[in-house]
Amino acid sequence: MSILRATAAGLSDLLASGEVSAREVAQAHLDQIDAVDGSVRAFLHVDGERALAAADAVDARRAAGEDLGPLAGIPLAMKDIFTMTGAPTTCGSRILEGWIPPYNSTITERLLDAGVVVLGKTNMDEFAMGSSTENSGYFTTHNPWDTTKIPGGSGGGSAAALAAFEAPLAIGTDTGGSIRQPASVTGTVGVKPTYGATSRYGVVAMASSLDTPGPCARTVLDAALLHSVIAGWDPRDSTSINAPVPDVVGAARSGDVAGMRIGVVREFGGEGYQPGVEQRFAEALAVLEGLGAEIVEVSCPNFEYALPAYYLIMPSEVSSNLARFDAMRYGLRVGDDGVNGVEEVMNLTRGAGFGAEAKRRIIIGTYALSSGYYDAYYGSAQKVRTLISRDFDAAFAQVDVLVSPTTPTTAFTIGERVDDPLAMYKADLCTIPSNLAGNCAASIPCGLSPDDGLPVGFQVMAPPLADDRLYRVGAALERELATRWGGGLLDQLATSPAGAYLKVGDGR
Ligand code: GLN
C-alpha cells in the first residue's frame, strides 16, 4: 500500500478503517517533501511540527469515536495567498516577508474544522501575477514532469506539490487561470468554482471582481471532496453567493455524460496552438462522444477580446488593491531612519518590495483608471466584459458545457518567456473568459502531448452555479482515459524514468 500514491478518497478509507493513522500519512508526506522539494521547490514554508500535531488531534478524535468528515487527516498544500494564523503569508512577495497574519481566511477555517492537515504554504507568482511562478520574489518552482520546465502559475507551487506526490490535495486561487493553467501543465485537476461560491475573506486580493479560490487535486473525486468542504456562503465576503453548493461529489462519482450537449469553442484552436495539444483535445472529445455526449461547435466571437479586456480590468483592480502595502501596516519597511518622511519610506519600501511584474501592473492599472483615460480603457474593457458574458449566455442556451484546451501549449522552458510579457499572458487565452463572466471552469488531464511528452489539459466550462457539470464531465473523461492508460496520468510520471527521482514508482 502506498500512502503517497493514494488519492485523498483512498486515504480517507484507510484512515477510517484504522489501517493507517493520520500521523503516518502526514509523516510520509513530510518525508517526501524532504526528499524531493530541493528539486521541485513547491513550498515556501513547511511546518512539520504543526502538521503532525494536527494529525495527532485527528487520530485522537477518531480514537474517541468522533464522526469525522472525509477529509479529516488528509494533508494539504496551501497557496501562500490564504491567511493562516501562526504561519507566514507572503503571497510570493518580498514586501510581505515576515508577515504573520492575525486571522484565518474563511477557507483556512473550513479546512481546519474539517480536520485537514496543512503541510505548509506553496510558492506562487508575486500577488498571483504570472503563469510560471518565475515572478515569485523567492524562487521558481519546477515542473515535476521535467524540472527544466515551468509548473504554471500563479499557483505553480500547489500544482507541483500534487504532481511530486508531496500532498494529495492543494488549494489555489484563479483570477485569470491560476488554478487551471498550472493543473493543465502538471497533469493535475484544477477547478475554478463559480465566482462567489468560495469565500475571498482572508485571501489576499489581486483583482477582487475576478479572484476565485478553488480546489486542486490529482483526481476529479478528490477535487470534489475538497470543493464541498471549502464552498458555500460566507457573510464575511460581500460577493459571496447565498445558494446551496451543487452536489459536486455526487457528480464526480457518477460521471454520466450520456445525452449531455458539449460545445466546442470554435475560437480556441488553430494558429498558436501546439499540434500535440490539439490532438489530445480532439481525442478527449471523441472519448466523450463515445460515452454518449453530443458534441457541437459553438462560436463565442467576443472571446478573442477577453485577454486585452482582462489586462485592463485586472491591473486596474491590482493598482487599487496593492495600495494597501504602504510600509506602515505589513511586512517590509525600508528607509525608516528617522530622517526620511512617510512618503519617502513608502516609496523606498514599494520600490524594493515589489517585483517588476507587480510594478508593471500597478503602473498600467493606475493609468487605465486615471481621469481622462478611464472611459477609454477601464470603461471599454467593462463593456467587452459584458459582451463576453453574453457570449456565454448564448452558448449555454444551446449546450450544457463548453470545452477547449486549457492552455494553448504544454509547459514551456523556465526562462523562455520572462522577457516577453505578451507571450507569458497568452498562457491564459482560454481560461480568462470564465473569470470575466464569473462562470465555473475546470482543467482535467487528457494525456501527454505526442510532440514533447508533457501533460495536456482539457478545459470544461459550465454556467454559474452549475459546478457539478464540471465534475460530471471530468469524471467521465478521467475514468475512460484511466481504463485506456491503466491508471491516472500521474501514475505514468511515477513509473517513468523521468519521475524516478520522486521514488514513488515502486509504490512507496
Ligand atoms: N496568469 C494570469 C495573470 O498573470 C492569471 C493570474 C491568476 O489567475 N491569479 O494575471
Short mmCIF file of C-alpha atoms and ligand atoms in Angstrom, two decimals:
data_model
loop_
_atom_site.label_atom_id
_atom_site.label_comp_id
_atom_site.label_asym_id
_atom_site.label_seq_id
_atom_site.Cartn_x
_atom_site.Cartn_y
_atom_site.Cartn_z
CA MET A 1 0.00 0.00 0.00
CA SER A 2 1.37 3.36 -0.93
CA ILE A 3 0.43 6.37 1.15
CA LEU A 4 1.98 8.79 -1.32
CA ARG A 5 0.33 7.36 -4.43
CA ALA A 6 -3.09 7.07 -2.77
CA THR A 7 -5.86 9.51 -3.56
CA ALA A 8 -7.42 11.61 -0.81
CA ALA A 9 -10.56 9.47 -1.08
CA GLY A 10 -8.42 6.32 -0.78
CA LEU A 11 -6.54 7.69 2.22
CA SER A 12 -9.84 8.62 3.80
CA ASP A 13 -10.93 4.96 3.67
CA LEU A 14 -7.59 3.77 5.05
CA LEU A 15 -7.86 6.25 7.91
CA ALA A 16 -11.47 5.34 8.66
CA SER A 17 -10.65 1.63 8.79
CA GLY A 18 -7.66 2.32 11.03
CA GLU A 19 -5.20 0.80 8.54
CA VAL A 20 -3.08 3.92 8.78
CA SER A 21 -3.01 6.82 11.21
CA ALA A 22 -3.19 10.48 10.28
CA ARG A 23 0.29 10.83 11.80
CA GLU A 24 1.71 8.19 9.44
CA VAL A 25 0.07 9.90 6.48
CA ALA A 26 1.41 13.32 7.48
CA GLN A 27 4.89 11.93 8.18
CA ALA A 28 5.06 10.17 4.80
CA HIS A 29 4.29 13.43 3.03
CA LEU A 30 6.73 15.43 5.14
CA ASP A 31 9.41 12.85 4.29
CA GLN A 32 8.55 13.18 0.60
CA ILE A 33 8.87 16.97 0.85
CA ASP A 34 12.28 16.49 2.47
CA ALA A 35 13.32 14.09 -0.24
CA VAL A 36 12.18 15.93 -3.37
CA ASP A 37 11.43 19.56 -2.65
CA GLY A 38 15.06 20.51 -3.15
CA SER A 39 14.44 19.69 -6.85
CA VAL A 40 10.81 20.79 -7.17
CA ARG A 41 10.74 23.79 -4.81
CA ALA A 42 6.97 23.80 -4.41
CA PHE A 43 6.95 25.06 -0.81
CA LEU A 44 7.84 28.46 0.58
CA HIS A 45 7.20 27.31 4.12
CA VAL A 46 6.70 23.87 5.70
CA ASP A 47 5.68 23.40 9.30
CA GLY A 48 6.16 19.73 10.13
CA GLU A 49 5.52 20.08 13.84
CA ARG A 50 2.23 21.82 13.30
CA ALA A 51 1.17 19.26 10.67
CA LEU A 52 1.98 16.34 12.99
CA ALA A 53 0.14 17.99 15.86
CA ALA A 54 -2.92 18.46 13.63
CA ALA A 55 -2.67 14.82 12.55
CA ASP A 56 -2.40 13.67 16.17
CA ALA A 57 -5.52 15.67 17.01
CA VAL A 58 -7.42 13.86 14.24
CA ASP A 59 -6.16 10.49 15.44
CA ALA A 60 -7.28 11.35 18.97
CA ARG A 61 -10.73 12.41 17.79
CA ARG A 62 -11.09 9.19 15.81
CA ALA A 63 -9.95 7.12 18.78
CA ALA A 64 -12.60 8.87 20.87
CA GLY A 65 -15.21 7.66 18.42
CA GLU A 66 -15.98 11.01 16.85
CA ASP A 67 -17.69 11.00 13.50
CA LEU A 68 -15.16 12.67 11.20
CA GLY A 69 -15.66 14.07 7.72
CA PRO A 70 -13.97 12.55 4.65
CA LEU A 71 -11.01 14.94 4.69
CA ALA A 72 -10.04 14.51 8.34
CA GLY A 73 -6.35 13.66 8.44
CA ILE A 74 -5.71 14.36 4.75
CA PRO A 75 -2.64 16.53 4.06
CA LEU A 76 -2.97 19.68 2.00
CA ALA A 77 -0.64 22.22 0.42
CA MET A 78 -1.91 25.78 0.74
CA LYS A 79 -1.12 28.53 -1.77
CA ASP A 80 0.63 31.29 0.14
CA ILE A 81 -2.20 33.73 -0.55
CA PHE A 82 -4.55 32.29 2.11
CA THR A 83 -4.06 33.74 5.56
CA MET A 84 -3.47 31.27 8.39
CA THR A 85 -2.50 32.28 11.90
CA GLY A 86 0.89 31.17 13.14
CA ALA A 87 2.40 30.88 9.67
CA PRO A 88 3.82 33.45 7.27
CA THR A 89 1.70 34.68 4.37
CA THR A 90 3.93 36.26 1.74
CA CYS A 91 1.93 35.97 -1.49
CA GLY A 92 5.31 35.27 -3.09
CA SER A 93 6.29 38.88 -2.42
CA ARG A 94 9.24 40.32 -0.55
CA ILE A 95 7.01 43.17 0.60
CA LEU A 96 5.16 40.72 2.87
CA GLU A 97 8.26 38.90 4.07
CA GLY A 98 7.92 38.14 7.77
CA TRP A 99 4.22 38.98 7.98
CA ILE A 100 2.24 36.58 10.15
CA PRO A 101 -1.49 37.19 9.71
CA PRO A 102 -3.56 37.67 12.86
CA TYR A 103 -6.54 35.75 11.45
CA ASN A 104 -7.58 32.83 9.27
CA SER A 105 -9.24 33.06 5.88
CA THR A 106 -12.71 31.52 5.84
CA ILE A 107 -11.36 28.71 3.69
CA THR A 108 -8.49 28.08 6.11
CA GLU A 109 -11.04 27.88 8.90
CA ARG A 110 -13.22 25.42 6.99
CA LEU A 111 -10.22 23.24 6.18
CA LEU A 112 -9.04 23.19 9.78
CA ASP A 113 -12.58 22.44 11.00
CA ALA A 114 -12.70 19.52 8.56
CA GLY A 115 -9.50 18.11 10.10
CA VAL A 116 -7.39 18.75 7.01
CA VAL A 117 -3.67 18.67 7.83
CA VAL A 118 -1.98 21.74 6.35
CA LEU A 119 1.62 20.84 5.45
CA GLY A 120 2.72 24.33 4.52
CA LYS A 121 2.42 27.25 2.14
CA THR A 122 3.24 26.91 -1.53
CA ASN A 123 5.13 29.13 -3.92
CA MET A 124 3.37 31.44 -6.36
CA ASP A 125 3.94 34.34 -8.69
CA GLU A 126 4.04 37.57 -6.70
CA PHE A 127 0.49 38.51 -5.68
CA ALA A 128 -0.71 35.83 -8.14
CA MET A 129 0.52 37.72 -11.19
CA GLY A 130 2.03 35.30 -13.64
CA SER A 131 1.79 31.96 -15.40
CA SER A 132 5.05 30.29 -14.40
CA THR A 133 5.98 31.12 -10.74
CA GLU A 134 9.01 32.92 -12.20
CA ASN A 135 7.55 36.14 -10.76
CA SER A 136 7.87 34.79 -7.21
CA GLY A 137 10.04 37.10 -5.11
CA TYR A 138 11.72 33.99 -3.65
CA PHE A 139 12.47 31.30 -6.25
CA THR A 140 11.00 29.49 -9.23
CA THR A 141 9.13 26.22 -8.79
CA HIS A 142 9.99 23.38 -11.17
CA ASN A 143 7.59 21.13 -13.05
CA PRO A 144 7.89 17.59 -11.64
CA TRP A 145 7.49 16.14 -15.17
CA ASP A 146 10.63 17.93 -16.32
CA THR A 147 12.41 20.20 -13.89
CA THR A 148 13.65 22.47 -16.68
CA LYS A 149 10.01 23.41 -17.35
CA ILE A 150 7.65 25.81 -15.57
CA PRO A 151 4.90 24.36 -13.35
CA GLY A 152 2.42 27.03 -14.49
CA GLY A 153 1.29 29.95 -12.42
CA SER A 154 0.42 31.68 -10.41
CA GLY A 155 -0.36 28.58 -8.34
CA GLY A 156 2.60 26.57 -9.64
CA GLY A 157 3.68 25.56 -6.15
CA SER A 158 0.35 23.93 -5.33
CA ALA A 159 0.20 22.08 -8.66
CA ALA A 160 3.83 20.94 -8.43
CA ALA A 161 3.29 19.67 -4.86
CA LEU A 162 0.48 17.44 -6.16
CA ALA A 163 2.44 16.15 -9.15
CA ALA A 164 5.51 15.43 -6.98
CA PHE A 165 3.35 13.41 -4.54
CA GLU A 166 4.19 15.88 -1.77
CA ALA A 167 0.47 16.36 -0.99
CA PRO A 168 -2.74 14.73 -2.23
CA LEU A 169 -4.71 17.99 -2.04
CA ALA A 170 -3.97 21.67 -2.53
CA ILE A 171 -5.86 24.92 -2.76
CA GLY A 172 -5.34 27.80 -5.10
CA THR A 173 -6.93 30.96 -6.44
CA ASP A 174 -7.91 31.63 -10.02
CA THR A 175 -8.13 35.23 -11.24
CA GLY A 176 -7.29 34.56 -14.88
CA GLY A 177 -6.32 30.90 -14.87
CA SER A 178 -4.02 30.39 -11.89
CA ILE A 179 -5.66 27.13 -10.82
CA ARG A 180 -6.44 25.71 -14.27
CA GLN A 181 -3.25 26.53 -16.16
CA PRO A 182 -0.90 25.02 -13.53
CA ALA A 183 -3.21 21.97 -13.38
CA SER A 184 -3.01 21.67 -17.15
CA VAL A 185 0.78 21.74 -17.37
CA THR A 186 1.36 19.40 -14.41
CA GLY A 187 -1.22 16.73 -15.28
CA THR A 188 -3.40 17.51 -12.26
CA VAL A 189 -7.03 18.54 -11.75
CA GLY A 190 -7.86 22.17 -11.00
CA VAL A 191 -11.26 23.77 -10.56
CA LYS A 192 -12.26 27.43 -10.61
CA PRO A 193 -15.69 27.40 -8.96
CA THR A 194 -18.39 29.92 -9.80
CA TYR A 195 -17.29 33.40 -8.70
CA GLY A 196 -18.77 33.97 -5.25
CA ALA A 197 -19.19 30.28 -4.48
CA THR A 198 -15.94 30.19 -2.50
CA SER A 199 -15.15 32.90 0.02
CA ARG A 200 -12.47 35.52 -0.62
CA TYR A 201 -12.40 36.54 3.04
CA GLY A 202 -8.79 36.39 4.21
CA VAL A 203 -7.44 35.68 0.73
CA VAL A 204 -5.01 38.44 -0.20
CA ALA A 205 -6.75 40.35 -3.00
CA MET A 206 -5.35 40.55 -6.51
CA ALA A 207 -8.36 41.61 -8.63
CA SER A 208 -11.42 41.38 -6.42
CA SER A 209 -14.06 41.05 -9.15
CA LEU A 210 -12.21 38.04 -10.59
CA ASP A 211 -10.45 36.25 -7.68
CA THR A 212 -11.89 32.78 -7.07
CA PRO A 213 -10.44 30.27 -4.62
CA GLY A 214 -10.76 26.63 -5.63
CA PRO A 215 -9.62 23.03 -5.21
CA CYS A 216 -6.57 21.32 -6.74
CA ALA A 217 -6.07 17.55 -6.63
CA ARG A 218 -4.83 14.53 -8.56
CA THR A 219 -8.33 13.17 -9.23
CA VAL A 220 -11.74 14.61 -10.01
CA LEU A 221 -13.35 13.00 -6.96
CA ASP A 222 -10.65 14.40 -4.64
CA ALA A 223 -11.23 17.88 -6.07
CA ALA A 224 -14.97 17.46 -5.49
CA LEU A 225 -14.46 16.38 -1.86
CA LEU A 226 -12.32 19.46 -1.29
CA HIS A 227 -14.76 21.69 -3.19
CA SER A 228 -17.63 20.62 -0.96
CA VAL A 229 -15.63 21.48 2.16
CA ILE A 230 -14.47 24.95 1.07
CA ALA A 231 -17.52 26.22 -0.87
CA GLY A 232 -20.66 27.85 0.47
CA TRP A 233 -21.98 31.18 1.62
CA ASP A 234 -19.82 33.39 3.80
CA PRO A 235 -21.38 36.55 5.24
CA ARG A 236 -17.87 37.98 5.65
CA ASP A 237 -17.43 38.19 1.86
CA SER A 238 -19.77 40.75 0.30
CA THR A 239 -19.75 38.97 -3.08
CA SER A 240 -20.37 35.52 -1.63
CA ILE A 241 -23.43 33.79 -3.11
CA ASN A 242 -26.08 32.63 -0.67
CA ALA A 243 -27.12 29.48 -2.54
CA PRO A 244 -26.69 25.77 -1.90
CA VAL A 245 -23.46 24.19 -3.14
CA PRO A 246 -24.30 21.84 -6.04
CA ASP A 247 -23.73 18.12 -5.43
CA VAL A 248 -20.22 18.05 -6.82
CA VAL A 249 -19.27 14.82 -5.04
CA GLY A 250 -22.32 13.02 -6.44
CA ALA A 251 -21.46 14.31 -9.92
CA ALA A 252 -17.84 13.17 -9.58
CA ARG A 253 -18.95 9.70 -8.52
CA SER A 254 -21.46 9.47 -11.36
CA GLY A 255 -19.56 10.73 -14.38
CA ASP A 256 -22.60 10.12 -16.55
CA VAL A 257 -22.46 12.26 -19.68
CA ALA A 258 -24.98 10.38 -21.81
CA GLY A 259 -27.20 12.89 -23.60
CA MET A 260 -25.15 15.86 -22.45
CA ARG A 261 -24.58 18.60 -25.02
CA ILE A 262 -20.95 19.66 -25.18
CA GLY A 263 -19.99 22.79 -27.12
CA VAL A 264 -16.51 23.16 -28.57
CA VAL A 265 -15.44 26.81 -28.63
CA ARG A 266 -14.52 27.39 -32.28
CA GLU A 267 -12.26 30.36 -31.47
CA PHE A 268 -9.92 28.31 -29.24
CA GLY A 269 -7.68 26.42 -31.63
CA GLY A 270 -5.61 26.78 -34.77
CA GLU A 271 -2.77 29.27 -35.01
CA GLY A 272 -0.68 29.46 -31.84
CA TYR A 273 -1.93 26.11 -30.54
CA GLN A 274 0.57 23.28 -30.21
CA PRO A 275 -0.41 20.40 -32.55
CA GLY A 276 0.02 17.82 -29.78
CA VAL A 277 -2.33 19.78 -27.54
CA GLU A 278 -4.96 19.92 -30.28
CA GLN A 279 -4.54 16.21 -30.95
CA ARG A 280 -5.11 15.18 -27.32
CA PHE A 281 -8.02 17.61 -27.05
CA ALA A 282 -9.68 16.09 -30.14
CA GLU A 283 -9.16 12.57 -28.75
CA ALA A 284 -10.79 13.58 -25.46
CA LEU A 285 -13.78 14.90 -27.39
CA ALA A 286 -14.07 11.56 -29.15
CA VAL A 287 -13.98 9.82 -25.76
CA LEU A 288 -16.89 11.93 -24.50
CA GLU A 289 -18.80 11.34 -27.71
CA GLY A 290 -18.23 7.61 -27.26
CA LEU A 291 -19.80 7.90 -23.81
CA GLY A 292 -22.98 9.30 -25.30
CA ALA A 293 -22.39 13.05 -25.21
CA GLU A 294 -23.36 15.12 -28.20
CA ILE A 295 -20.55 17.32 -29.49
CA VAL A 296 -21.40 20.55 -31.30
CA GLU A 297 -19.34 23.53 -32.39
CA VAL A 298 -20.18 26.88 -30.80
CA SER A 299 -18.90 30.31 -31.69
CA CYS A 300 -18.08 32.85 -28.99
CA PRO A 301 -16.89 35.75 -31.13
CA ASN A 302 -16.03 38.09 -28.26
CA PHE A 303 -13.69 35.65 -26.53
CA GLU A 304 -10.83 36.96 -28.64
CA TYR A 305 -11.12 40.27 -26.77
CA ALA A 306 -11.02 38.63 -23.35
CA LEU A 307 -7.24 38.86 -22.96
CA PRO A 308 -6.99 42.62 -23.71
CA ALA A 309 -10.05 43.36 -21.54
CA TYR A 310 -8.57 41.32 -18.69
CA TYR A 311 -5.26 43.16 -18.97
CA LEU A 312 -7.10 46.44 -18.31
CA ILE A 313 -9.62 45.35 -15.67
CA MET A 314 -7.21 43.18 -13.68
CA PRO A 315 -4.36 45.76 -13.38
CA SER A 316 -6.91 48.46 -12.51
CA GLU A 317 -8.06 46.39 -9.56
CA VAL A 318 -4.46 45.38 -8.76
CA SER A 319 -3.33 49.02 -8.59
CA SER A 320 -6.07 49.71 -6.09
CA ASN A 321 -5.68 46.52 -4.01
CA LEU A 322 -1.89 46.77 -3.78
CA ALA A 323 -2.09 50.33 -2.47
CA ARG A 324 -2.53 48.83 0.99
CA PHE A 325 1.10 47.71 1.03
CA ASP A 326 2.29 51.07 2.25
CA ALA A 327 5.21 50.07 4.50
CA MET A 328 3.21 51.00 7.59
CA ARG A 329 0.96 48.04 8.21
CA TYR A 330 2.54 44.86 6.88
CA GLY A 331 5.92 43.20 6.35
CA LEU A 332 8.82 45.08 4.87
CA ARG A 333 9.81 48.66 5.77
CA VAL A 334 12.76 50.31 4.03
CA GLY A 335 14.46 53.62 4.80
CA ASP A 336 12.80 54.27 8.15
CA ASP A 337 15.85 56.06 9.52
CA GLY A 338 14.18 58.86 11.46
CA VAL A 339 15.13 61.33 8.71
CA ASN A 340 13.03 60.14 5.77
CA GLY A 341 9.41 61.23 5.77
CA VAL A 342 6.43 58.86 5.47
CA GLU A 343 6.16 59.28 1.72
CA GLU A 344 9.86 58.56 1.24
CA VAL A 345 9.63 55.39 3.34
CA MET A 346 6.60 54.29 1.34
CA ASN A 347 8.35 54.89 -1.96
CA LEU A 348 11.53 53.13 -0.88
CA THR A 349 9.59 50.16 0.51
CA ARG A 350 7.36 49.74 -2.53
CA GLY A 351 10.37 50.20 -4.81
CA ALA A 352 12.33 47.49 -3.02
CA GLY A 353 9.47 45.17 -2.08
CA PHE A 354 7.56 44.77 -5.36
CA GLY A 355 8.98 42.89 -8.31
CA ALA A 356 8.91 44.06 -11.94
CA GLU A 357 5.59 42.45 -12.89
CA ALA A 358 3.75 43.90 -9.88
CA LYS A 359 5.14 47.34 -10.71
CA ARG A 360 4.19 46.96 -14.38
CA ARG A 361 0.58 46.17 -13.44
CA ILE A 362 0.31 48.91 -10.81
CA ILE A 363 1.50 51.43 -13.40
CA ILE A 364 -0.82 50.14 -16.17
CA GLY A 365 -3.77 50.00 -13.78
CA THR A 366 -3.18 53.48 -12.42
CA TYR A 367 -3.03 54.78 -15.98
CA ALA A 368 -6.19 52.91 -17.06
CA LEU A 369 -8.09 54.41 -14.13
CA SER A 370 -6.77 57.95 -14.47
CA SER A 371 -9.20 60.75 -15.27
CA GLY A 372 -9.37 61.37 -18.99
CA TYR A 373 -8.47 57.75 -19.79
CA TYR A 374 -10.93 55.91 -17.54
CA ASP A 375 -13.71 55.64 -20.15
CA ALA A 376 -11.38 54.76 -23.00
CA TYR A 377 -9.63 51.96 -21.11
CA TYR A 378 -11.38 50.69 -17.99
CA GLY A 379 -14.84 51.68 -19.26
CA SER A 380 -14.37 49.98 -22.65
CA ALA A 381 -12.97 46.88 -21.03
CA GLN A 382 -16.03 46.61 -18.82
CA LYS A 383 -18.25 46.76 -21.91
CA VAL A 384 -16.25 43.95 -23.50
CA ARG A 385 -16.71 42.00 -20.29
CA THR A 386 -20.47 42.26 -20.74
CA LEU A 387 -20.19 41.06 -24.34
CA ILE A 388 -18.24 38.02 -23.17
CA SER A 389 -20.92 37.21 -20.59
CA ARG A 390 -23.49 37.43 -23.37
CA ASP A 391 -21.47 35.01 -25.50
CA PHE A 392 -21.57 32.57 -22.58
CA ASP A 393 -25.32 33.10 -22.10
CA ALA A 394 -25.99 32.45 -25.78
CA ALA A 395 -23.76 29.36 -25.75
CA PHE A 396 -25.28 27.91 -22.59
CA ALA A 397 -28.73 28.31 -24.13
CA GLN A 398 -27.59 25.68 -26.65
CA VAL A 399 -25.21 23.42 -24.71
CA ASP A 400 -24.69 22.14 -21.16
CA VAL A 401 -20.95 22.83 -21.06
CA LEU A 402 -18.31 24.43 -23.25
CA VAL A 403 -14.89 22.87 -23.77
CA SER A 404 -11.45 23.88 -25.08
CA PRO A 405 -7.81 23.11 -24.43
CA THR A 406 -6.96 24.68 -21.04
CA THR A 407 -3.88 26.38 -22.42
CA PRO A 408 -2.52 26.59 -25.97
CA THR A 409 0.80 24.88 -25.23
CA THR A 410 2.31 22.44 -22.77
CA ALA A 411 4.76 23.63 -20.08
CA PHE A 412 7.38 25.94 -21.55
CA THR A 413 11.01 26.10 -20.53
CA ILE A 414 11.98 28.13 -17.47
CA GLY A 415 13.33 31.49 -18.65
CA GLU A 416 11.81 31.25 -22.12
CA ARG A 417 9.07 33.87 -21.70
CA VAL A 418 10.39 36.05 -18.85
CA ASP A 419 11.37 38.89 -21.17
CA ASP A 420 8.18 38.73 -23.21
CA PRO A 421 5.13 39.57 -21.07
CA LEU A 422 2.74 39.16 -24.01
CA ALA A 423 3.94 35.61 -24.70
CA MET A 424 3.52 34.88 -20.98
CA TYR A 425 -0.01 36.33 -20.96
CA LYS A 426 -1.07 34.04 -23.83
CA ALA A 427 -0.95 31.05 -21.47
CA ASP A 428 -4.33 32.30 -20.18
CA LEU A 429 -6.04 32.83 -23.52
CA CYS A 430 -8.63 30.11 -22.93
CA THR A 431 -9.08 30.49 -19.17
CA ILE A 432 -9.73 34.24 -18.84
CA PRO A 433 -13.28 34.40 -20.33
CA SER A 434 -14.67 32.39 -17.39
CA ASN A 435 -13.11 34.80 -14.91
CA LEU A 436 -14.57 37.80 -16.68
CA ALA A 437 -18.03 36.22 -16.82
CA GLY A 438 -17.83 34.59 -13.38
CA ASN A 439 -18.95 31.12 -14.51
CA CYS A 440 -17.17 27.96 -13.34
CA ALA A 441 -14.49 26.01 -15.21
CA ALA A 442 -12.03 23.17 -14.65
CA SER A 443 -8.94 21.59 -16.16
CA ILE A 444 -8.76 17.79 -16.44
CA PRO A 445 -5.65 15.91 -17.65
CA CYS A 446 -6.21 14.44 -21.12
CA GLY A 447 -2.84 12.88 -21.91
CA LEU A 448 0.73 13.68 -22.83
CA SER A 449 1.40 15.72 -25.93
CA PRO A 450 3.00 13.43 -28.53
CA ASP A 451 5.44 16.17 -29.55
CA ASP A 452 7.10 16.72 -26.16
CA GLY A 453 5.68 14.14 -23.75
CA LEU A 454 4.25 16.80 -21.41
CA PRO A 455 0.73 16.94 -19.91
CA VAL A 456 -2.22 18.46 -21.75
CA GLY A 457 -5.28 19.87 -20.00
CA PHE A 458 -8.89 19.69 -21.15
CA GLN A 459 -10.97 22.67 -20.05
CA VAL A 460 -14.66 22.33 -19.19
CA MET A 461 -16.74 25.49 -18.62
CA ALA A 462 -20.25 25.48 -17.13
CA PRO A 463 -22.84 28.12 -16.24
CA PRO A 464 -22.74 29.89 -12.87
CA LEU A 465 -23.73 27.56 -10.01
CA ALA A 466 -23.65 24.50 -12.29
CA ASP A 467 -20.25 23.45 -10.95
CA ASP A 468 -21.48 19.86 -10.72
CA ARG A 469 -21.38 19.63 -14.53
CA LEU A 470 -17.60 20.18 -14.47
CA TYR A 471 -17.23 17.17 -12.22
CA ARG A 472 -19.61 15.04 -14.26
CA VAL A 473 -17.67 15.63 -17.48
CA GLY A 474 -14.30 15.49 -15.72
CA ALA A 475 -15.08 12.17 -14.05
CA ALA A 476 -16.29 10.65 -17.31
CA LEU A 477 -13.14 11.65 -19.12
CA GLU A 478 -10.85 10.64 -16.27
CA ARG A 479 -12.43 7.21 -15.87
CA GLU A 480 -12.37 6.35 -19.54
CA LEU A 481 -8.79 7.55 -20.04
CA ALA A 482 -7.61 5.69 -16.93
CA THR A 483 -9.04 2.49 -18.41
CA ARG A 484 -7.03 3.06 -21.57
CA TRP A 485 -3.85 4.09 -19.79
CA GLY A 486 -4.09 1.55 -16.97
CA GLY A 487 -4.12 4.33 -14.34
CA GLY A 488 -4.08 8.10 -13.98
CA LEU A 489 -1.73 10.41 -15.83
CA LEU A 490 0.43 10.89 -12.74
CA ASP A 491 0.86 7.13 -12.43
CA GLN A 492 2.69 7.44 -15.74
CA LEU A 493 5.05 10.00 -14.20
CA ALA A 494 5.52 7.90 -11.06
CA THR A 495 6.61 4.87 -13.06
CA SER A 496 8.58 6.64 -15.81
CA PRO A 497 12.36 7.19 -15.86
CA ALA A 498 11.70 10.97 -15.75
CA GLY A 499 9.83 10.51 -12.46
CA ALA A 500 12.34 8.11 -10.89
CA TYR A 501 13.69 10.86 -8.62
CA LEU A 502 10.27 11.06 -6.98
CA LYS A 503 10.80 7.49 -5.74
CA VAL A 504 7.11 6.64 -5.76
CA GLY A 505 7.13 4.29 -8.75
CA ASP A 506 7.77 1.31 -6.51
CA GLY A 507 4.64 2.13 -4.55
CA ARG A 508 6.45 3.76 -1.65
N1 GLN B 1 -1.65 34.40 -15.36
C1 GLN B 1 -2.70 35.33 -15.09
C2 GLN B 1 -2.12 36.64 -14.67
O1 GLN B 1 -0.93 36.75 -14.59
C3 GLN B 1 -3.63 34.76 -14.09
C4 GLN B 1 -3.32 35.05 -12.69
C5 GLN B 1 -4.25 34.44 -11.71
O2 GLN B 1 -5.19 33.73 -12.06
N2 GLN B 1 -4.02 34.73 -10.45
O3 GLN B 1 -2.83 37.57 -14.42
#
